[in-house]
Short mmCIF file of C-alpha atoms in Angstrom, two decimals:
data_model
loop_
_atom_site.label_atom_id
_atom_site.label_comp_id
_atom_site.label_asym_id
_atom_site.label_seq_id
_atom_site.Cartn_x
_atom_site.Cartn_y
_atom_site.Cartn_z
CA MET A 957 -24.70 10.09 1.09
CA GLN A 958 -26.10 7.30 3.26
CA ASN A 959 -25.70 7.78 7.01
CA ARG A 960 -25.44 4.14 8.02
CA CYS A 961 -23.84 1.03 6.47
CA ASP A 962 -22.09 -2.17 7.40
CA VAL A 963 -18.65 -1.27 5.99
CA VAL A 964 -16.98 1.97 4.99
CA VAL A 965 -13.95 1.50 2.75
CA VAL A 966 -11.70 4.54 2.51
CA GLY A 967 -9.72 4.60 -0.74
CA ALA A 968 -10.78 3.21 -4.12
CA GLY A 969 -7.43 1.84 -5.24
CA PRO A 970 -6.83 -1.88 -5.85
CA ALA A 971 -6.95 -2.70 -2.12
CA GLY A 972 -10.06 -0.73 -1.28
CA SER A 973 -12.11 -1.61 -4.34
CA THR A 974 -11.31 -5.30 -3.92
CA ALA A 975 -12.28 -5.19 -0.23
CA ALA A 976 -15.51 -3.42 -1.14
CA ARG A 977 -16.28 -5.97 -3.85
CA TYR A 978 -15.95 -9.00 -1.60
CA ALA A 979 -17.76 -7.43 1.33
CA ALA A 980 -20.65 -6.49 -0.98
CA GLU A 981 -20.71 -9.91 -2.64
CA SER A 982 -21.08 -11.39 0.85
CA GLY A 983 -24.29 -9.41 1.32
CA LEU A 984 -23.05 -6.41 3.28
CA ASP A 985 -24.10 -2.79 2.78
CA VAL A 986 -20.81 -1.19 1.65
CA LEU A 987 -19.84 2.45 1.10
CA LEU A 988 -16.62 3.02 -0.87
CA ILE A 989 -15.30 6.57 -0.62
CA ASP A 990 -12.34 8.26 -2.32
CA LYS A 991 -11.02 11.81 -2.09
CA ARG A 992 -10.32 11.94 -5.84
CA LYS A 993 -12.95 13.33 -8.19
CA VAL A 994 -11.95 10.79 -10.85
CA ILE A 995 -10.99 7.32 -9.61
CA GLY A 996 -7.46 6.38 -10.65
CA VAL A 997 -6.29 9.94 -11.37
CA PRO A 998 -3.54 11.00 -10.97
CA VAL A 999 -1.39 7.94 -11.69
CA CYS A 1000 1.82 7.32 -9.77
CA CYS A 1001 2.63 3.69 -10.48
CA GLY A 1002 4.85 1.58 -12.72
CA GLU A 1003 1.65 0.00 -14.14
CA PHE A 1004 3.12 -3.51 -14.43
CA ASN A 1005 1.39 -6.68 -13.24
CA ALA A 1006 3.15 -10.03 -13.16
CA SER A 1007 1.39 -12.91 -14.92
CA PRO A 1008 -0.82 -15.31 -12.94
CA ALA A 1009 1.90 -17.96 -13.30
CA VAL A 1010 4.55 -15.68 -11.76
CA LEU A 1011 2.17 -14.69 -8.95
CA ALA A 1012 1.41 -18.33 -8.19
CA GLU A 1013 5.14 -19.07 -8.07
CA ALA A 1014 5.95 -16.05 -5.92
CA LEU A 1015 2.94 -16.31 -3.58
CA PRO A 1016 2.09 -20.02 -3.41
CA SER A 1017 -0.10 -19.70 -0.28
CA ALA A 1018 -2.19 -16.78 -1.52
CA PRO A 1019 -5.86 -17.71 -1.93
CA GLY A 1020 -8.15 -16.42 -4.65
CA LEU A 1021 -5.58 -15.77 -7.36
CA ASP A 1022 -7.80 -17.43 -9.94
CA GLU A 1023 -10.61 -14.99 -9.04
CA LEU A 1024 -8.44 -11.86 -9.06
CA PHE A 1025 -6.11 -12.58 -12.00
CA PRO A 1026 -5.74 -12.36 -14.93
CA VAL A 1027 -7.52 -9.07 -15.48
CA ASP A 1028 -9.86 -8.20 -18.33
CA PRO A 1029 -7.80 -8.49 -21.58
CA GLY A 1030 -9.16 -5.10 -22.61
CA LEU A 1031 -7.10 -3.50 -19.83
CA VAL A 1032 -3.79 -4.92 -21.07
CA ARG A 1033 -1.58 -2.35 -22.82
CA ARG A 1034 1.44 -4.55 -23.58
CA ARG A 1035 2.27 -8.19 -22.97
CA ILE A 1036 5.68 -8.45 -21.29
CA ARG A 1037 8.01 -11.33 -22.12
CA CYS A 1038 10.96 -10.74 -19.81
CA ALA A 1039 13.00 -8.13 -17.95
CA VAL A 1040 16.52 -6.76 -18.28
CA ALA A 1041 18.51 -5.44 -15.32
CA VAL A 1042 21.15 -2.88 -16.35
CA SER A 1043 24.18 -2.45 -14.09
CA PRO A 1044 25.96 0.86 -13.35
CA GLY A 1045 28.50 -0.16 -16.01
CA ASP A 1046 25.70 -0.78 -18.56
CA ARG A 1047 26.01 -4.56 -18.43
CA GLU A 1048 22.66 -6.24 -19.12
CA TYR A 1049 21.22 -9.26 -17.32
CA GLU A 1050 18.05 -10.69 -18.86
CA PHE A 1051 15.63 -12.91 -16.94
CA ASP A 1052 12.16 -14.38 -17.45
CA LEU A 1053 9.31 -12.26 -16.12
CA GLY A 1054 5.97 -12.72 -17.84
CA GLY A 1055 3.26 -10.16 -17.30
CA TYR A 1056 1.56 -7.13 -18.76
CA THR A 1057 1.28 -3.38 -18.37
CA VAL A 1058 -1.97 -1.49 -17.87
CA ASP A 1059 -3.28 2.05 -17.81
CA ARG A 1060 -3.55 2.31 -14.05
CA ASP A 1061 -6.37 4.86 -14.11
CA ALA A 1062 -8.53 2.56 -16.26
CA PHE A 1063 -7.47 -0.42 -14.13
CA ASP A 1064 -8.55 1.30 -10.91
CA ARG A 1065 -11.87 2.39 -12.40
CA HIS A 1066 -12.49 -1.20 -13.56
CA LEU A 1067 -11.95 -2.49 -10.02
CA ALA A 1068 -14.21 0.21 -8.55
CA ASP A 1069 -16.89 -0.58 -11.15
CA THR A 1070 -16.63 -4.26 -10.22
CA ALA A 1071 -17.28 -3.34 -6.58
CA VAL A 1072 -20.30 -1.28 -7.62
CA ARG A 1073 -21.67 -4.15 -9.69
CA ALA A 1074 -21.34 -6.33 -6.58
CA GLY A 1075 -23.55 -3.86 -4.70
CA ALA A 1076 -21.15 -1.32 -3.15
CA VAL A 1077 -22.00 2.40 -3.28
CA LEU A 1078 -19.14 4.51 -4.66
CA SER A 1079 -18.75 8.10 -3.46
CA PRO A 1080 -15.85 9.94 -5.18
CA ASP A 1081 -14.75 13.46 -4.20
CA THR A 1082 -15.37 12.45 -0.58
CA LYS A 1083 -12.64 13.07 1.96
CA PHE A 1084 -12.20 11.11 5.15
CA LEU A 1085 -11.95 13.64 7.99
CA SER A 1086 -12.03 11.64 11.22
CA ARG A 1087 -13.27 8.50 12.95
CA GLU A 1088 -14.45 7.95 16.48
CA GLY A 1089 -15.60 4.42 17.17
CA HIS A 1090 -18.17 3.51 14.54
CA ARG A 1091 -18.77 7.10 13.44
CA VAL A 1092 -16.86 8.16 10.33
CA THR A 1093 -16.86 11.86 9.47
CA THR A 1094 -16.40 12.75 5.79
CA SER A 1095 -16.59 15.90 3.70
CA ARG A 1096 -20.11 14.81 2.73
CA GLY A 1097 -21.37 14.07 6.23
CA ASP A 1098 -21.18 11.41 8.93
CA VAL A 1099 -21.80 7.72 8.49
CA GLU A 1100 -22.10 4.93 11.06
CA ALA A 1101 -20.27 1.74 10.09
CA GLY A 1102 -19.64 -1.60 11.71
CA VAL A 1103 -16.20 -1.96 10.08
CA VAL A 1104 -13.89 0.61 8.53
CA VAL A 1105 -11.31 -0.50 5.96
CA ALA A 1106 -8.23 1.73 5.73
CA ALA A 1107 -7.11 1.60 2.10
CA ASP A 1108 -6.02 5.23 1.96
CA GLY A 1109 -2.32 4.96 1.23
CA PRO A 1110 0.96 4.92 3.15
CA LEU A 1111 0.16 8.03 5.25
CA SER A 1112 -3.31 6.62 6.09
CA PRO A 1113 -5.35 9.04 8.24
CA VAL A 1114 -7.73 6.14 8.95
CA CYS A 1115 -4.93 4.06 10.48
CA ARG A 1116 -3.84 7.09 12.48
CA SER A 1117 -7.40 7.44 13.84
CA ALA A 1118 -7.10 3.92 15.25
CA GLY A 1119 -3.61 4.44 16.69
CA MET A 1120 -1.91 2.19 14.14
CA GLU A 1121 1.67 2.78 13.12
CA ARG A 1122 2.63 3.74 9.60
CA SER A 1123 5.37 2.18 7.49
CA ALA A 1124 8.80 3.07 8.86
CA VAL A 1125 10.40 3.70 5.46
CA LEU A 1126 8.64 5.57 2.67
CA ALA A 1127 10.69 5.67 -0.53
CA PRO A 1128 10.14 8.63 -2.89
CA ALA A 1129 9.10 7.58 -6.40
CA ILE A 1130 8.22 9.41 -9.60
CA THR A 1131 6.69 8.29 -12.89
CA CYS A 1132 5.91 9.76 -16.29
CA ARG A 1133 4.85 8.74 -19.78
CA VAL A 1134 7.21 8.72 -22.76
CA GLU A 1135 5.93 8.31 -26.31
CA GLY A 1136 7.40 5.65 -28.62
CA GLU A 1137 7.71 1.90 -29.13
CA PHE A 1138 9.72 -0.01 -26.53
CA GLY A 1139 9.27 -3.70 -27.33
CA ASP A 1140 8.17 -6.33 -24.83
CA ARG A 1141 10.92 -6.23 -22.17
CA LEU A 1142 10.94 -4.36 -18.89
CA LYS A 1143 14.20 -2.50 -18.30
CA LEU A 1144 15.53 -1.81 -14.80
CA PHE A 1145 18.51 0.51 -14.29
CA PHE A 1146 20.68 0.40 -11.17
CA GLY A 1147 23.39 2.74 -9.94
CA ASN A 1148 23.83 5.92 -7.94
CA ARG A 1149 24.01 8.22 -10.94
CA VAL A 1150 20.55 7.01 -11.99
CA ALA A 1151 18.59 6.12 -8.84
CA PRO A 1152 20.52 6.14 -5.53
CA GLY A 1153 19.38 3.28 -3.33
CA GLY A 1154 16.75 2.13 -5.80
CA TYR A 1155 16.26 1.74 -9.54
CA ALA A 1156 14.89 3.45 -12.62
CA TRP A 1157 12.62 1.71 -15.08
CA ILE A 1158 11.18 1.68 -18.57
CA PHE A 1159 7.97 -0.37 -18.76
CA PRO A 1160 6.58 -0.66 -22.32
CA LYS A 1161 2.96 0.06 -23.10
CA GLN A 1162 1.11 0.55 -26.39
CA GLY A 1163 2.79 3.40 -28.23
CA CYS A 1164 4.48 4.66 -25.09
CA ALA A 1165 6.24 3.58 -21.91
CA ASN A 1166 5.91 4.18 -18.21
CA VAL A 1167 9.27 5.64 -17.16
CA GLY A 1168 10.18 6.37 -13.57
CA LEU A 1169 12.41 5.73 -10.60
CA GLY A 1170 12.34 5.10 -6.88
CA VAL A 1171 15.15 5.94 -4.48
CA GLN A 1172 16.23 6.10 -0.86
CA LYS A 1173 14.61 8.87 1.15
CA LYS A 1174 17.78 10.96 1.59
CA SER A 1175 18.91 10.99 -2.06
CA THR A 1176 18.73 13.78 -4.62
CA PRO A 1177 15.09 14.91 -5.17
CA VAL A 1178 13.34 12.54 -7.56
CA PRO A 1179 12.31 15.25 -10.08
CA VAL A 1180 15.99 16.13 -10.54
CA LEU A 1181 16.95 12.48 -10.99
CA LEU A 1182 14.09 11.87 -13.44
CA ARG A 1183 15.06 14.85 -15.57
CA ALA A 1184 18.64 13.57 -15.74
CA PHE A 1185 17.51 10.04 -16.67
CA LEU A 1186 15.18 11.35 -19.36
CA SER A 1187 17.88 13.64 -20.76
CA GLN A 1188 20.50 10.91 -21.06
CA SER A 1189 17.93 8.64 -22.75
CA GLY A 1190 16.70 11.36 -25.11
CA PHE A 1191 13.13 11.15 -23.80
CA SER A 1192 10.48 13.84 -23.42
CA ALA A 1193 8.07 13.29 -20.53
CA ARG A 1194 4.34 13.76 -20.01
CA ASP A 1195 2.05 13.23 -17.00
CA VAL A 1196 4.75 13.42 -14.33
CA GLN A 1197 3.58 12.34 -10.85
CA ALA A 1198 5.45 11.70 -7.60
CA GLY A 1199 4.57 9.85 -4.42
CA PHE A 1200 5.85 7.49 -1.75
CA VAL A 1201 6.14 3.69 -1.61
CA PRO A 1202 6.31 1.84 1.74
CA VAL A 1203 9.38 -0.42 1.60
CA SER A 1204 9.93 -1.52 5.20
CA GLY A 1205 7.52 -4.45 5.14
CA PRO A 1206 4.07 -4.78 6.73
CA ILE A 1207 3.16 -2.67 9.74
CA GLY A 1208 3.06 -4.46 13.09
CA LYS A 1209 -0.72 -4.61 13.54
CA THR A 1210 -3.30 -4.24 10.79
CA VAL A 1211 -6.39 -4.67 13.01
CA ARG A 1212 -7.34 -2.30 15.79
CA GLU A 1213 -10.77 -1.51 17.17
CA ASN A 1214 -13.11 -1.82 14.16
CA VAL A 1215 -10.45 -0.84 11.59
CA LEU A 1216 -8.70 -3.11 9.09
CA ALA A 1217 -5.63 -1.80 7.22
CA VAL A 1218 -4.89 -3.01 3.71
CA GLY A 1219 -2.64 -2.17 0.75
CA ASP A 1220 -0.09 0.64 1.12
CA ALA A 1221 -1.71 1.66 4.42
CA ALA A 1222 -0.68 -1.74 5.82
CA GLY A 1223 2.70 -1.93 4.07
CA HIS A 1224 1.43 -4.65 1.73
CA VAL A 1225 4.21 -4.02 -0.79
CA VAL A 1226 6.99 -6.27 -2.10
CA ALA A 1227 9.83 -4.13 -0.78
CA SER A 1228 12.48 -5.67 -3.04
CA ASN A 1229 10.77 -4.21 -6.13
CA GLY A 1230 8.14 -1.77 -4.86
CA GLY A 1231 5.25 -3.72 -6.39
CA GLY A 1232 1.96 -3.43 -4.54
CA ILE A 1233 -0.98 -4.12 -6.86
CA ALA A 1234 -1.16 -7.90 -6.39
CA PRO A 1235 -0.58 -7.87 -2.59
CA ALA A 1236 -3.17 -5.11 -2.27
CA MET A 1237 -5.81 -7.10 -4.13
CA ILE A 1238 -5.01 -10.36 -2.33
CA CYS A 1239 -5.27 -8.68 1.07
CA GLY A 1240 -8.23 -6.58 -0.03
CA ARG A 1241 -10.15 -9.76 -0.78
CA LEU A 1242 -9.26 -11.16 2.64
CA ALA A 1243 -10.28 -7.89 4.35
CA GLY A 1244 -13.69 -7.86 2.65
CA LEU A 1245 -14.36 -11.48 3.55
CA ALA A 1246 -13.16 -10.97 7.14
CA ALA A 1247 -15.48 -7.99 7.56
CA ALA A 1248 -18.37 -10.12 6.31
CA ARG A 1249 -17.62 -13.00 8.65
CA HIS A 1250 -17.33 -10.58 11.56
CA LEU A 1251 -20.61 -8.80 10.92
CA LEU A 1252 -22.63 -11.80 9.75
CA HIS A 1253 -21.23 -14.56 11.98
CA GLY A 1254 -19.46 -12.85 14.86
CA GLU A 1255 -15.93 -13.93 13.93
CA PRO A 1256 -13.31 -11.65 15.53
CA LEU A 1257 -11.80 -9.11 13.15
CA ARG A 1258 -8.33 -10.20 14.21
CA ALA A 1259 -8.82 -13.27 12.00
CA TYR A 1260 -7.94 -10.96 9.10
CA GLU A 1261 -4.44 -10.42 10.52
CA ARG A 1262 -3.84 -14.15 10.77
CA GLU A 1263 -5.18 -14.84 7.28
CA TRP A 1264 -3.19 -12.30 5.30
CA ARG A 1265 0.01 -13.15 7.17
CA SER A 1266 -0.56 -16.81 6.38
CA ALA A 1267 -1.26 -15.95 2.73
CA ILE A 1268 1.64 -13.59 1.90
CA GLY A 1269 3.30 -12.50 5.15
CA ARG A 1270 6.35 -14.72 4.78
CA GLU A 1271 7.04 -13.41 1.30
CA LEU A 1272 6.58 -9.74 2.25
CA LEU A 1273 8.93 -10.09 5.23
CA ALA A 1274 11.53 -11.85 3.08
CA ALA A 1275 11.36 -9.06 0.50
CA ALA A 1276 11.85 -6.46 3.25
CA ARG A 1277 14.93 -8.34 4.52
CA THR A 1278 16.32 -8.48 0.97
CA LYS A 1279 15.74 -4.74 0.62
CA ARG A 1280 17.66 -4.07 3.85
CA MET A 1281 20.57 -6.24 2.68
CA ALA A 1282 20.58 -4.54 -0.71
CA ASP A 1283 20.76 -1.14 1.00
CA ARG A 1284 24.27 -2.07 2.23
CA VAL A 1285 25.38 -2.61 -1.36
CA PHE A 1286 23.52 0.23 -3.06
CA GLY A 1287 25.78 2.92 -1.65
CA SER A 1288 28.58 1.88 -4.01
CA ASP A 1289 28.33 1.39 -7.77
CA PHE A 1290 31.35 -0.91 -7.55
CA LEU A 1291 29.50 -3.16 -5.08
CA ILE A 1292 26.34 -3.08 -7.19
CA GLU A 1293 28.32 -4.08 -10.28
CA ARG A 1294 30.03 -6.89 -8.40
CA ALA A 1295 26.83 -8.18 -6.82
CA MET A 1296 24.97 -8.23 -10.14
CA SER A 1297 27.85 -10.08 -11.78
CA LEU A 1298 27.83 -12.72 -9.04
CA LEU A 1299 24.06 -13.13 -9.06
CA GLY A 1300 23.57 -13.24 -12.82
CA GLY A 1301 20.15 -12.96 -14.41
CA HIS A 1302 18.60 -15.84 -12.44
CA GLY A 1303 19.86 -14.56 -9.10
CA ILE A 1304 18.72 -11.02 -9.85
CA ARG A 1305 15.27 -12.36 -10.72
CA ASN A 1306 15.16 -14.24 -7.43
CA ALA A 1307 16.20 -11.18 -5.42
CA ILE A 1308 13.93 -8.65 -7.12
CA VAL A 1309 10.81 -10.66 -7.89
CA PHE A 1310 10.79 -13.14 -5.03
CA GLY A 1311 12.66 -11.25 -2.32
CA GLY A 1312 15.40 -13.89 -2.34
CA LEU A 1313 12.92 -16.49 -1.06
CA ARG A 1314 12.16 -18.41 -4.26
CA GLY A 1315 13.40 -19.11 -7.76
CA ARG A 1316 16.61 -20.90 -6.74
#
């Protein structure tokens, strides 16, 4: 492994690979490392991406959407027409939500390959161990870097090395694959017997579906809840994986010393629905470009903080506020039922997809 480069990116998920791509395209010497032997494996994700039109509506100030989306059609596993929210009393509320599902492992490898084609060097099976100033210690040796991008998830050791905070609320989530045909509608299930403080989902793919749930931290363990959900639906699961989703909004500071935080490490997640792929890629692009401007033209790294907050900060904060308000309702199935009835399909779409900020 090289012992000196302009930028080390830790984590080859959507945030890290996108940051590496744009830093490399700007002419920087970029090393992209990931602790996994195979990029994208294991998968713990709902694997749904909203359409470019929905993203433009939800994130109207985000730059670069036309460059980042839509993805290669070969990665699409099912076109999604709409979504259905199912209340605790099994009442259904349908709303428009165009998009598509992907195989997240293939999607992540595609993004990493794109970074490599731009000139980044990819080093899988490489663990980040520590950082002191510009020296990054990995399981494959030390490397000196001008900028370090923390794209290593919600518990980010890279952020910790720079004294950054982590997301205050990490929601447990679990996913699996279920064989069968499930149409072209997302299904979201609410209620305490299914997913206390969160929701369960069925996201159709080609010949199968991504099935999972996310909950409040103090609820019944997610494997127990998933088994119950699968049993009542008559499903048999494969490829079960669990993890955490940051749902308290962005961390306070995403730039410290020579470190930029992006993606889950920065809390770049739409807390009202747990979606993080699009925010990660949007902010990953901004991180890569900010690193380039810093190293090539002397622009302060703190410009990255200003740019991503201008691009999607308002929307992420609104979604976090909506999540906190929903938490007051989610303790009671009666209140959930009543709230969903009052909101209707359009209001539920606004709350879930846009954090209550848009779609009125």
